[in-house]
Amino acid sequence: MAESQEPQLSLRLGSKASWLAYVAEQLGYFKDENLAVTLLNKQEIKDLEAGGDRLEAQVNWFQHAVFGVVNGKPQLAVMVLHDSPGITVMVSDAAKDEVRSAADFAGRRIAEGASHSAKGIVTSYLATRAGLPSGSYTPVMAAVDGRREAVTQGLQEGTVDVLTFMEPMTSYMKETGLVSTLYDLGTRDSTVAELGAVWPAESVLVTPEFAKDHPEAVQGLVNAMARTLEYVRSSTPEQIAELLSSTYLAGKETAEAVQAIAKRWPTLSQGEYTISPESAQLIIDAIKACPFDDTVSGQTRAKVKTVDIDPSTLYTNSFVQEQSAVAS
């Protein structure tokens, strides 16, 4: 536990893993580390950034450390919370005899969400890794509203060949009986088997300046989140949903909340929170292979293609290693 008075931290909660920070708050783990943590919602984060301010820390996908480098907002990953993307690439039954791997994506219509999303990055990387040039397939049905119904109709009408989704969409699409799994990136082991390295997903990111100026605060944050993951792994989705019923899950249907948490369970880091050079390079390579769209978000991220990035500047394992040494 840190001995000095700590500055206030703010954690971005725009990712799938944001409920972990609420668990830490509910259990008092931040306070145990002498941290005053303010949990911000998406609108509060937008308002903060619109005013020219920056978060000291956030829970977000590791890929945002890469995007930050080229946009003047560097981030340093200090801990991996989810060590697989939880993504499944599926093929429609109508196309499964012709699409047996990513090498067959050329000319196909693929529902992957926004091209600059994790799903889009994974899909394009699989295609280029299989030898296809960037932009070989056509993204379809990127809109979020009504996408479930639109993709289902597309499968029925034969206008969707491949689809890349996370839970709960993955389970919903499988339940239609119109698809089969092509690539399973739902766990650490299955992802390594497909891609050759761990894909760091939701992580704890801090600004390099904050890590340098307040290492004791970052250490406390890592300690609290490691303790949180230990608690979560020893609990059930039902217990976590009950713990969060008055905060993060307030007003949400309990059964649906439990199901949503349960479906992300396999992606939780199982005590190994570090990032390897191979994993960092994998994310850089995947992003550089992505044919980003013309949206503002897409073009902001596309800047990565024009810059050589040293993967070692995107993360540090020192805080996790210190936490592990103390815990043992």
mmCIF file of C-alpha atoms in Angstrom:
data_model
loop_
_atom_site.group_PDB
_atom_site.id
_atom_site.type_symbol
_atom_site.label_atom_id
_atom_site.label_comp_id
_atom_site.label_asym_id
_atom_site.label_seq_id
_atom_site.Cartn_x
_atom_site.Cartn_y
_atom_site.Cartn_z
ATOM 1 C CA MET A 1 0.000 0.000 0.000
ATOM 2 C CA ALA A 2 1.318 3.442 -0.887
ATOM 3 C CA GLU A 3 2.329 5.635 2.050
ATOM 4 C CA SER A 4 1.983 9.124 0.596
ATOM 5 C CA GLN A 5 -1.097 11.106 -0.290
ATOM 6 C CA GLU A 6 -2.052 10.220 -3.857
ATOM 7 C CA PRO A 7 -3.401 12.502 -6.584
ATOM 8 C CA GLN A 8 -6.819 11.825 -8.044
ATOM 9 C CA LEU A 9 -7.015 9.434 -10.987
ATOM 10 C CA SER A 10 -9.698 9.164 -13.644
ATOM 11 C CA LEU A 11 -10.382 5.889 -15.396
ATOM 12 C CA ARG A 12 -11.948 5.786 -18.851
ATOM 13 C CA LEU A 13 -14.852 3.396 -18.827
ATOM 14 C CA GLY A 14 -15.649 3.179 -22.527
ATOM 15 C CA SER A 15 -14.443 -0.389 -22.960
ATOM 16 C CA LYS A 16 -15.906 -3.840 -22.351
ATOM 17 C CA ALA A 17 -13.752 -4.180 -19.259
ATOM 18 C CA SER A 18 -15.028 -1.042 -17.550
ATOM 19 C CA TRP A 19 -17.062 -3.039 -15.036
ATOM 20 C CA LEU A 20 -13.817 -4.259 -13.471
ATOM 21 C CA ALA A 21 -13.083 -0.749 -12.227
ATOM 22 C CA TYR A 22 -16.540 -0.601 -10.645
ATOM 23 C CA VAL A 23 -15.814 -3.886 -8.863
ATOM 24 C CA ALA A 24 -12.599 -2.394 -7.486
ATOM 25 C CA GLU A 25 -14.496 0.674 -6.329
ATOM 26 C CA GLN A 26 -17.283 -1.328 -4.682
ATOM 27 C CA LEU A 27 -14.789 -3.482 -2.806
ATOM 28 C CA GLY A 28 -12.771 -0.478 -1.635
ATOM 29 C CA TYR A 29 -9.580 -1.627 -3.329
ATOM 30 C CA PHE A 30 -8.716 1.857 -4.616
ATOM 31 C CA LYS A 31 -9.083 3.344 -1.142
ATOM 32 C CA ASP A 32 -6.912 0.559 0.249
ATOM 33 C CA GLU A 33 -4.164 1.920 -1.994
ATOM 34 C CA ASN A 34 -4.810 5.515 -0.866
ATOM 35 C CA LEU A 35 -6.222 6.384 -4.271
ATOM 36 C CA ALA A 36 -9.119 8.740 -4.943
ATOM 37 C CA VAL A 37 -10.421 7.391 -8.240
ATOM 38 C CA THR A 38 -13.137 9.128 -10.228
ATOM 39 C CA LEU A 39 -14.928 6.817 -12.622
ATOM 40 C CA LEU A 40 -15.999 8.738 -15.718
ATOM 41 C CA ASN A 41 -18.669 7.741 -18.214
ATOM 42 C CA LYS A 42 -18.329 8.243 -21.967
ATOM 43 C CA GLN A 43 -19.956 11.671 -22.019
ATOM 44 C CA GLU A 44 -17.827 12.899 -19.145
ATOM 45 C CA ILE A 45 -14.719 11.714 -20.980
ATOM 46 C CA LYS A 46 -15.782 13.563 -24.136
ATOM 47 C CA ASP A 47 -16.442 16.726 -22.157
ATOM 48 C CA LEU A 48 -13.049 16.454 -20.481
ATOM 49 C CA GLU A 49 -11.187 16.020 -23.753
ATOM 50 C CA ALA A 50 -13.218 18.754 -25.453
ATOM 51 C CA GLY A 51 -11.902 21.126 -22.794
ATOM 52 C CA GLY A 52 -8.331 20.230 -23.685
ATOM 53 C CA ASP A 53 -7.725 18.158 -20.562
ATOM 54 C CA ARG A 54 -6.361 14.605 -20.437
ATOM 55 C CA LEU A 55 -7.137 11.597 -18.313
ATOM 56 C CA GLU A 56 -4.350 10.425 -16.067
ATOM 57 C CA ALA A 57 -5.402 6.804 -16.603
ATOM 58 C CA GLN A 58 -7.949 4.809 -18.534
ATOM 59 C CA VAL A 59 -9.225 1.310 -19.118
ATOM 60 C CA ASN A 60 -9.090 0.802 -22.856
ATOM 61 C CA TRP A 61 -7.809 -1.550 -25.548
ATOM 62 C CA PHE A 62 -4.037 -1.736 -25.958
ATOM 63 C CA GLN A 63 -4.396 -0.571 -29.549
ATOM 64 C CA HIS A 64 -5.143 2.930 -28.228
ATOM 65 C CA ALA A 65 -1.549 3.136 -27.030
ATOM 66 C CA VAL A 66 -0.574 2.729 -30.687
ATOM 67 C CA PHE A 67 -3.082 5.331 -31.876
ATOM 68 C CA GLY A 68 -1.923 7.739 -29.195
ATOM 69 C CA VAL A 69 1.653 7.778 -30.462
ATOM 70 C CA VAL A 70 0.712 9.282 -33.826
ATOM 71 C CA ASN A 71 -1.852 11.732 -32.483
ATOM 72 C CA GLY A 72 0.154 13.473 -29.814
ATOM 73 C CA LYS A 73 -1.561 11.646 -26.971
ATOM 74 C CA PRO A 74 0.822 8.847 -25.972
ATOM 75 C CA GLN A 75 -0.391 6.177 -23.601
ATOM 76 C CA LEU A 76 1.633 3.618 -21.706
ATOM 77 C CA ALA A 77 0.063 0.210 -21.030
ATOM 78 C CA VAL A 78 0.902 -0.935 -17.506
ATOM 79 C CA MET A 79 -1.359 -3.977 -17.149
ATOM 80 C CA VAL A 80 -3.460 -6.303 -19.328
ATOM 81 C CA LEU A 81 -6.942 -7.031 -17.962
ATOM 82 C CA HIS A 82 -8.299 -9.108 -20.854
ATOM 83 C CA ASP A 83 -5.702 -11.116 -22.767
ATOM 84 C CA SER A 84 -7.763 -12.080 -25.784
ATOM 85 C CA PRO A 85 -10.042 -9.982 -27.998
ATOM 86 C CA GLY A 86 -13.067 -12.231 -27.515
ATOM 87 C CA ILE A 87 -13.690 -12.050 -31.250
ATOM 88 C CA THR A 88 -15.149 -14.787 -33.445
ATOM 89 C CA VAL A 89 -14.967 -14.757 -37.238
ATOM 90 C CA MET A 90 -17.851 -16.725 -38.731
ATOM 91 C CA VAL A 91 -18.792 -17.753 -42.247
ATOM 92 C CA SER A 92 -22.322 -18.051 -43.588
ATOM 93 C CA ASP A 93 -23.549 -21.522 -44.377
ATOM 94 C CA ALA A 94 -24.154 -20.385 -47.940
ATOM 95 C CA ALA A 95 -20.476 -19.502 -48.378
ATOM 96 C CA LYS A 96 -18.737 -22.025 -46.126
ATOM 97 C CA ASP A 97 -17.752 -24.378 -48.953
ATOM 98 C CA GLU A 98 -15.991 -21.510 -50.737
ATOM 99 C CA VAL A 99 -14.627 -19.561 -47.748
ATOM 100 C CA ARG A 100 -12.412 -21.953 -45.817
ATOM 101 C CA SER A 101 -9.867 -19.410 -44.545
ATOM 102 C CA ALA A 102 -9.020 -15.713 -44.683
ATOM 103 C CA ALA A 103 -7.279 -16.396 -48.001
ATOM 104 C CA ASP A 104 -10.777 -16.710 -49.453
ATOM 105 C CA PHE A 105 -11.995 -13.288 -48.249
ATOM 106 C CA ALA A 106 -11.246 -11.616 -51.603
ATOM 107 C CA GLY A 107 -14.409 -10.154 -53.105
ATOM 108 C CA ARG A 108 -16.516 -11.221 -50.143
ATOM 109 C CA ARG A 109 -19.004 -9.110 -48.174
ATOM 110 C CA ILE A 110 -17.984 -9.007 -44.538
ATOM 111 C CA ALA A 111 -19.895 -7.579 -41.589
ATOM 112 C CA GLU A 112 -17.166 -6.416 -39.228
ATOM 113 C CA GLY A 113 -18.401 -3.145 -37.779
ATOM 114 C CA ALA A 114 -16.296 -0.020 -38.333
ATOM 115 C CA SER A 115 -13.014 -0.723 -40.106
ATOM 116 C CA HIS A 116 -11.134 1.090 -37.345
ATOM 117 C CA SER A 117 -12.674 -1.057 -34.607
ATOM 118 C CA ALA A 118 -10.953 -4.074 -33.063
ATOM 119 C CA LYS A 119 -13.192 -6.337 -35.144
ATOM 120 C CA GLY A 120 -12.249 -4.573 -38.364
ATOM 121 C CA ILE A 121 -8.560 -4.605 -37.495
ATOM 122 C CA VAL A 122 -8.632 -8.338 -36.726
ATOM 123 C CA THR A 123 -10.489 -9.191 -39.945
ATOM 124 C CA SER A 124 -8.191 -7.167 -42.200
ATOM 125 C CA TYR A 125 -5.107 -8.551 -40.469
ATOM 126 C CA LEU A 126 -6.247 -12.128 -41.024
ATOM 127 C CA ALA A 127 -6.770 -11.317 -44.704
ATOM 128 C CA THR A 128 -3.389 -9.646 -45.278
ATOM 129 C CA ARG A 129 -1.665 -12.313 -43.216
ATOM 130 C CA ALA A 130 -3.177 -14.861 -45.621
ATOM 131 C CA GLY A 131 -1.597 -13.021 -48.541
ATOM 132 C CA LEU A 132 -4.420 -10.753 -49.708
ATOM 133 C CA PRO A 133 -3.797 -7.071 -50.471
ATOM 134 C CA SER A 134 -5.410 -4.495 -48.202
ATOM 135 C CA GLY A 135 -9.000 -3.749 -49.159
ATOM 136 C CA SER A 136 -9.643 -7.113 -50.809
ATOM 137 C CA TYR A 137 -13.113 -7.520 -49.326
ATOM 138 C CA THR A 138 -16.147 -5.249 -48.932
ATOM 139 C CA PRO A 139 -17.244 -4.243 -45.403
ATOM 140 C CA VAL A 140 -21.039 -4.202 -45.041
ATOM 141 C CA MET A 141 -23.599 -3.304 -42.380
ATOM 142 C CA ALA A 142 -21.310 -1.237 -40.189
ATOM 143 C CA ALA A 143 -24.177 0.688 -38.576
ATOM 144 C CA VAL A 144 -24.758 -0.194 -34.935
ATOM 145 C CA ASP A 145 -28.491 0.468 -34.780
ATOM 146 C CA GLY A 146 -30.455 -2.516 -36.055
ATOM 147 C CA ARG A 147 -27.292 -4.375 -37.030
ATOM 148 C CA ARG A 148 -28.417 -7.657 -35.461
ATOM 149 C CA GLU A 149 -31.547 -7.754 -37.579
ATOM 150 C CA ALA A 150 -29.777 -6.470 -40.685
ATOM 151 C CA VAL A 151 -27.006 -9.071 -40.512
ATOM 152 C CA THR A 152 -29.511 -11.866 -39.887
ATOM 153 C CA GLN A 153 -31.487 -10.782 -42.929
ATOM 154 C CA GLY A 154 -28.261 -10.576 -44.911
ATOM 155 C CA LEU A 155 -27.431 -14.161 -43.986
ATOM 156 C CA GLN A 156 -30.877 -15.284 -45.039
ATOM 157 C CA GLU A 157 -30.695 -13.432 -48.345
ATOM 158 C CA GLY A 158 -27.079 -14.334 -49.086
ATOM 159 C CA THR A 159 -25.735 -10.773 -48.934
ATOM 160 C CA VAL A 160 -23.358 -11.437 -46.035
ATOM 161 C CA ASP A 161 -20.570 -13.995 -46.477
ATOM 162 C CA VAL A 162 -18.421 -13.497 -43.383
ATOM 163 C CA LEU A 163 -19.085 -11.797 -40.056
ATOM 164 C CA THR A 164 -16.770 -10.770 -37.239
ATOM 165 C CA PHE A 165 -18.302 -10.128 -33.835
ATOM 166 C CA MET A 166 -17.861 -10.148 -30.081
ATOM 167 C CA GLU A 167 -20.354 -11.268 -27.502
ATOM 168 C CA PRO A 168 -23.283 -11.058 -27.233
ATOM 169 C CA MET A 169 -23.560 -10.779 -31.027
ATOM 170 C CA THR A 170 -21.476 -13.918 -31.555
ATOM 171 C CA SER A 171 -23.887 -16.103 -29.609
ATOM 172 C CA TYR A 172 -26.894 -14.506 -31.267
ATOM 173 C CA MET A 173 -25.523 -15.175 -34.734
ATOM 174 C CA LYS A 174 -24.660 -18.757 -33.859
ATOM 175 C CA GLU A 175 -28.188 -19.272 -32.563
ATOM 176 C CA THR A 176 -29.591 -18.382 -35.988
ATOM 177 C CA GLY A 177 -28.126 -21.657 -37.276
ATOM 178 C CA LEU A 178 -26.906 -19.805 -40.365
ATOM 179 C CA VAL A 179 -23.176 -19.613 -39.571
ATOM 180 C CA SER A 180 -20.178 -21.666 -38.500
ATOM 181 C CA THR A 181 -16.944 -20.606 -36.801
ATOM 182 C CA LEU A 182 -13.938 -19.847 -38.995
ATOM 183 C CA TYR A 183 -11.559 -18.267 -36.441
ATOM 184 C CA ASP A 184 -11.979 -18.390 -32.672
ATOM 185 C CA LEU A 185 -10.155 -15.633 -30.786
ATOM 186 C CA GLY A 186 -12.267 -16.055 -27.666
ATOM 187 C CA THR A 187 -9.516 -17.126 -25.274
ATOM 188 C CA ARG A 188 -5.801 -16.543 -24.753
ATOM 189 C CA ASP A 189 -4.914 -20.067 -25.933
ATOM 190 C CA SER A 190 -7.127 -20.037 -29.027
ATOM 191 C CA THR A 191 -5.810 -16.599 -30.014
ATOM 192 C CA VAL A 192 -2.179 -17.666 -29.665
ATOM 193 C CA ALA A 193 -2.964 -20.750 -31.727
ATOM 194 C CA GLU A 194 -4.363 -18.592 -34.544
ATOM 195 C CA LEU A 195 -2.070 -15.552 -34.424
ATOM 196 C CA GLY A 196 1.103 -16.806 -32.732
ATOM 197 C CA ALA A 197 0.989 -14.344 -29.839
ATOM 198 C CA VAL A 198 -1.315 -13.001 -27.137
ATOM 199 C CA TRP A 199 -3.598 -10.188 -28.321
ATOM 200 C CA PRO A 200 -3.705 -7.683 -25.433
ATOM 201 C CA ALA A 201 -7.226 -6.299 -25.322
ATOM 202 C CA GLU A 202 -8.559 -4.143 -22.469
ATOM 203 C CA SER A 203 -5.637 -2.816 -20.467
ATOM 204 C CA VAL A 204 -4.785 -0.153 -17.927
ATOM 205 C CA LEU A 205 -3.250 2.782 -19.788
ATOM 206 C CA VAL A 206 -1.632 5.838 -18.223
ATOM 207 C CA THR A 207 0.076 8.880 -19.674
ATOM 208 C CA PRO A 208 3.882 8.574 -19.698
ATOM 209 C CA GLU A 209 4.108 11.835 -17.747
ATOM 210 C CA PHE A 210 1.873 10.538 -14.992
ATOM 211 C CA ALA A 211 3.804 7.278 -14.761
ATOM 212 C CA LYS A 212 7.048 9.238 -14.442
ATOM 213 C CA ASP A 213 5.790 11.822 -11.958
ATOM 214 C CA HIS A 214 3.555 9.564 -9.843
ATOM 215 C CA PRO A 215 4.853 5.973 -10.015
ATOM 216 C CA GLU A 216 3.436 5.200 -6.545
ATOM 217 C CA ALA A 217 -0.063 6.083 -7.757
ATOM 218 C CA VAL A 218 0.287 3.882 -10.861
ATOM 219 C CA GLN A 219 1.581 1.056 -8.672
ATOM 220 C CA GLY A 220 -1.438 1.425 -6.423
ATOM 221 C CA LEU A 221 -3.747 1.303 -9.433
ATOM 222 C CA VAL A 222 -2.109 -1.885 -10.712
ATOM 223 C CA ASN A 223 -2.251 -3.432 -7.236
ATOM 224 C CA ALA A 224 -5.961 -2.659 -6.949
ATOM 225 C CA MET A 225 -6.809 -4.059 -10.382
ATOM 226 C CA ALA A 226 -4.757 -7.238 -9.831
ATOM 227 C CA ARG A 227 -6.613 -7.773 -6.574
ATOM 228 C CA THR A 228 -9.891 -7.137 -8.404
ATOM 229 C CA LEU A 229 -9.158 -9.779 -11.034
ATOM 230 C CA GLU A 230 -8.310 -12.281 -8.314
ATOM 231 C CA TYR A 231 -11.659 -11.560 -6.673
ATOM 232 C CA VAL A 232 -13.544 -11.842 -9.966
ATOM 233 C CA ARG A 233 -11.920 -15.149 -10.893
ATOM 234 C CA SER A 234 -12.914 -16.599 -7.519
ATOM 235 C CA SER A 235 -16.501 -15.396 -7.942
ATOM 236 C CA THR A 236 -19.370 -16.128 -10.332
ATOM 237 C CA PRO A 237 -21.003 -13.815 -12.892
ATOM 238 C CA GLU A 238 -24.088 -13.833 -10.674
ATOM 239 C CA GLN A 239 -22.096 -12.601 -7.699
ATOM 240 C CA ILE A 240 -20.432 -9.863 -9.739
ATOM 241 C CA ALA A 241 -23.792 -8.738 -11.135
ATOM 242 C CA GLU A 242 -25.214 -8.527 -7.633
ATOM 243 C CA LEU A 243 -22.205 -6.503 -6.455
ATOM 244 C CA LEU A 244 -22.708 -4.007 -9.300
ATOM 245 C CA SER A 245 -26.500 -3.909 -9.197
ATOM 246 C CA SER A 246 -26.636 -0.435 -7.623
ATOM 247 C CA THR A 247 -23.821 1.135 -9.656
ATOM 248 C CA TYR A 248 -22.639 -0.043 -13.053
ATOM 249 C CA LEU A 249 -25.655 -2.281 -13.642
ATOM 250 C CA ALA A 250 -28.292 -0.026 -12.070
ATOM 251 C CA GLY A 251 -31.524 -0.239 -14.051
ATOM 252 C CA LYS A 252 -30.378 -3.168 -16.164
ATOM 253 C CA GLU A 253 -32.081 -6.537 -16.412
ATOM 254 C CA THR A 254 -30.274 -8.893 -14.045
ATOM 255 C CA ALA A 255 -30.422 -11.982 -16.258
ATOM 256 C CA GLU A 256 -29.052 -10.086 -19.263
ATOM 257 C CA ALA A 257 -26.334 -8.486 -17.125
ATOM 258 C CA VAL A 258 -25.231 -11.869 -15.808
ATOM 259 C CA GLN A 259 -25.136 -13.280 -19.316
ATOM 260 C CA ALA A 260 -23.109 -10.338 -20.628
ATOM 261 C CA ILE A 261 -20.538 -10.680 -17.851
ATOM 262 C CA ALA A 262 -20.372 -14.464 -18.234
ATOM 263 C CA LYS A 263 -19.639 -14.222 -21.953
ATOM 264 C CA ARG A 264 -16.590 -12.031 -21.281
ATOM 265 C CA TRP A 265 -15.285 -14.368 -18.569
ATOM 266 C CA PRO A 266 -13.041 -16.450 -20.896
ATOM 267 C CA THR A 267 -11.121 -13.319 -21.954
ATOM 268 C CA LEU A 268 -10.079 -12.332 -18.407
ATOM 269 C CA SER A 269 -6.344 -12.427 -17.751
ATOM 270 C CA GLN A 270 -5.570 -15.434 -15.581
ATOM 271 C CA GLY A 271 -2.817 -13.939 -13.429
ATOM 272 C CA GLU A 272 -0.448 -12.991 -16.271
ATOM 273 C CA TYR A 273 -0.796 -9.254 -16.793
ATOM 274 C CA THR A 274 2.385 -8.427 -18.722
ATOM 275 C CA ILE A 275 2.791 -7.528 -22.385
ATOM 276 C CA SER A 276 5.414 -9.227 -24.543
ATOM 277 C CA PRO A 277 7.340 -7.555 -27.385
ATOM 278 C CA GLU A 278 5.674 -10.042 -29.741
ATOM 279 C CA SER A 279 2.192 -9.014 -28.605
ATOM 280 C CA ALA A 280 2.925 -5.309 -28.974
ATOM 281 C CA GLN A 281 4.344 -5.900 -32.464
ATOM 282 C CA LEU A 282 1.285 -7.993 -33.387
ATOM 283 C CA ILE A 283 -1.017 -5.060 -32.635
ATOM 284 C CA ILE A 284 1.168 -2.646 -34.608
ATOM 285 C CA ASP A 285 1.282 -5.003 -37.602
ATOM 286 C CA ALA A 286 -2.470 -5.556 -37.481
ATOM 287 C CA ILE A 287 -3.218 -1.837 -37.397
ATOM 288 C CA LYS A 288 -0.837 -1.106 -40.269
ATOM 289 C CA ALA A 289 -2.641 -3.739 -42.359
ATOM 290 C CA CYS A 290 -6.041 -2.109 -41.840
ATOM 291 C CA PRO A 291 -7.749 -0.231 -44.726
ATOM 292 C CA PHE A 292 -9.196 2.511 -42.518
ATOM 293 C CA ASP A 293 -12.449 4.178 -43.556
ATOM 294 C CA ASP A 294 -12.929 7.888 -44.305
ATOM 295 C CA THR A 295 -14.517 8.770 -40.968
ATOM 296 C CA VAL A 296 -12.709 11.121 -38.608
ATOM 297 C CA SER A 297 -11.945 8.205 -36.286
ATOM 298 C CA GLY A 298 -10.711 6.107 -39.180
ATOM 299 C CA GLN A 299 -8.392 8.769 -40.560
ATOM 300 C CA THR A 300 -7.056 9.619 -37.115
ATOM 301 C CA ARG A 301 -6.064 6.007 -36.645
ATOM 302 C CA ALA A 302 -4.769 5.677 -40.215
ATOM 303 C CA LYS A 303 -1.823 7.919 -39.304
ATOM 304 C CA VAL A 304 -0.240 4.826 -37.774
ATOM 305 C CA LYS A 305 0.543 3.615 -41.299
ATOM 306 C CA THR A 306 2.949 6.502 -41.856
ATOM 307 C CA VAL A 307 5.022 6.124 -38.689
ATOM 308 C CA ASP A 308 7.601 3.604 -37.515
ATOM 309 C CA ILE A 309 6.682 2.683 -33.945
ATOM 310 C CA ASP A 310 9.009 1.099 -31.419
ATOM 311 C CA PRO A 311 6.798 -1.441 -29.597
ATOM 312 C CA SER A 312 8.852 -1.103 -26.416
ATOM 313 C CA THR A 313 7.644 2.502 -26.012
ATOM 314 C CA LEU A 314 4.017 1.409 -25.726
ATOM 315 C CA TYR A 315 4.167 -0.481 -22.450
ATOM 316 C CA THR A 316 6.048 -1.221 -19.267
ATOM 317 C CA ASN A 317 5.800 -4.381 -17.191
ATOM 318 C CA SER A 318 7.596 -2.902 -14.187
ATOM 319 C CA PHE A 319 4.449 -2.185 -12.183
ATOM 320 C CA VAL A 320 2.999 -5.663 -12.747
ATOM 321 C CA GLN A 321 6.324 -7.250 -11.858
ATOM 322 C CA GLU A 322 6.483 -5.228 -8.641
ATOM 323 C CA GLN A 323 2.926 -6.223 -7.765
ATOM 324 C CA SER A 324 3.700 -9.878 -8.437
ATOM 325 C CA ALA A 325 6.854 -9.771 -6.320
ATOM 326 C CA VAL A 326 5.013 -8.245 -3.362
ATOM 327 C CA ALA A 327 2.066 -10.636 -3.719
ATOM 328 C CA SER A 328 4.340 -13.683 -3.691
#
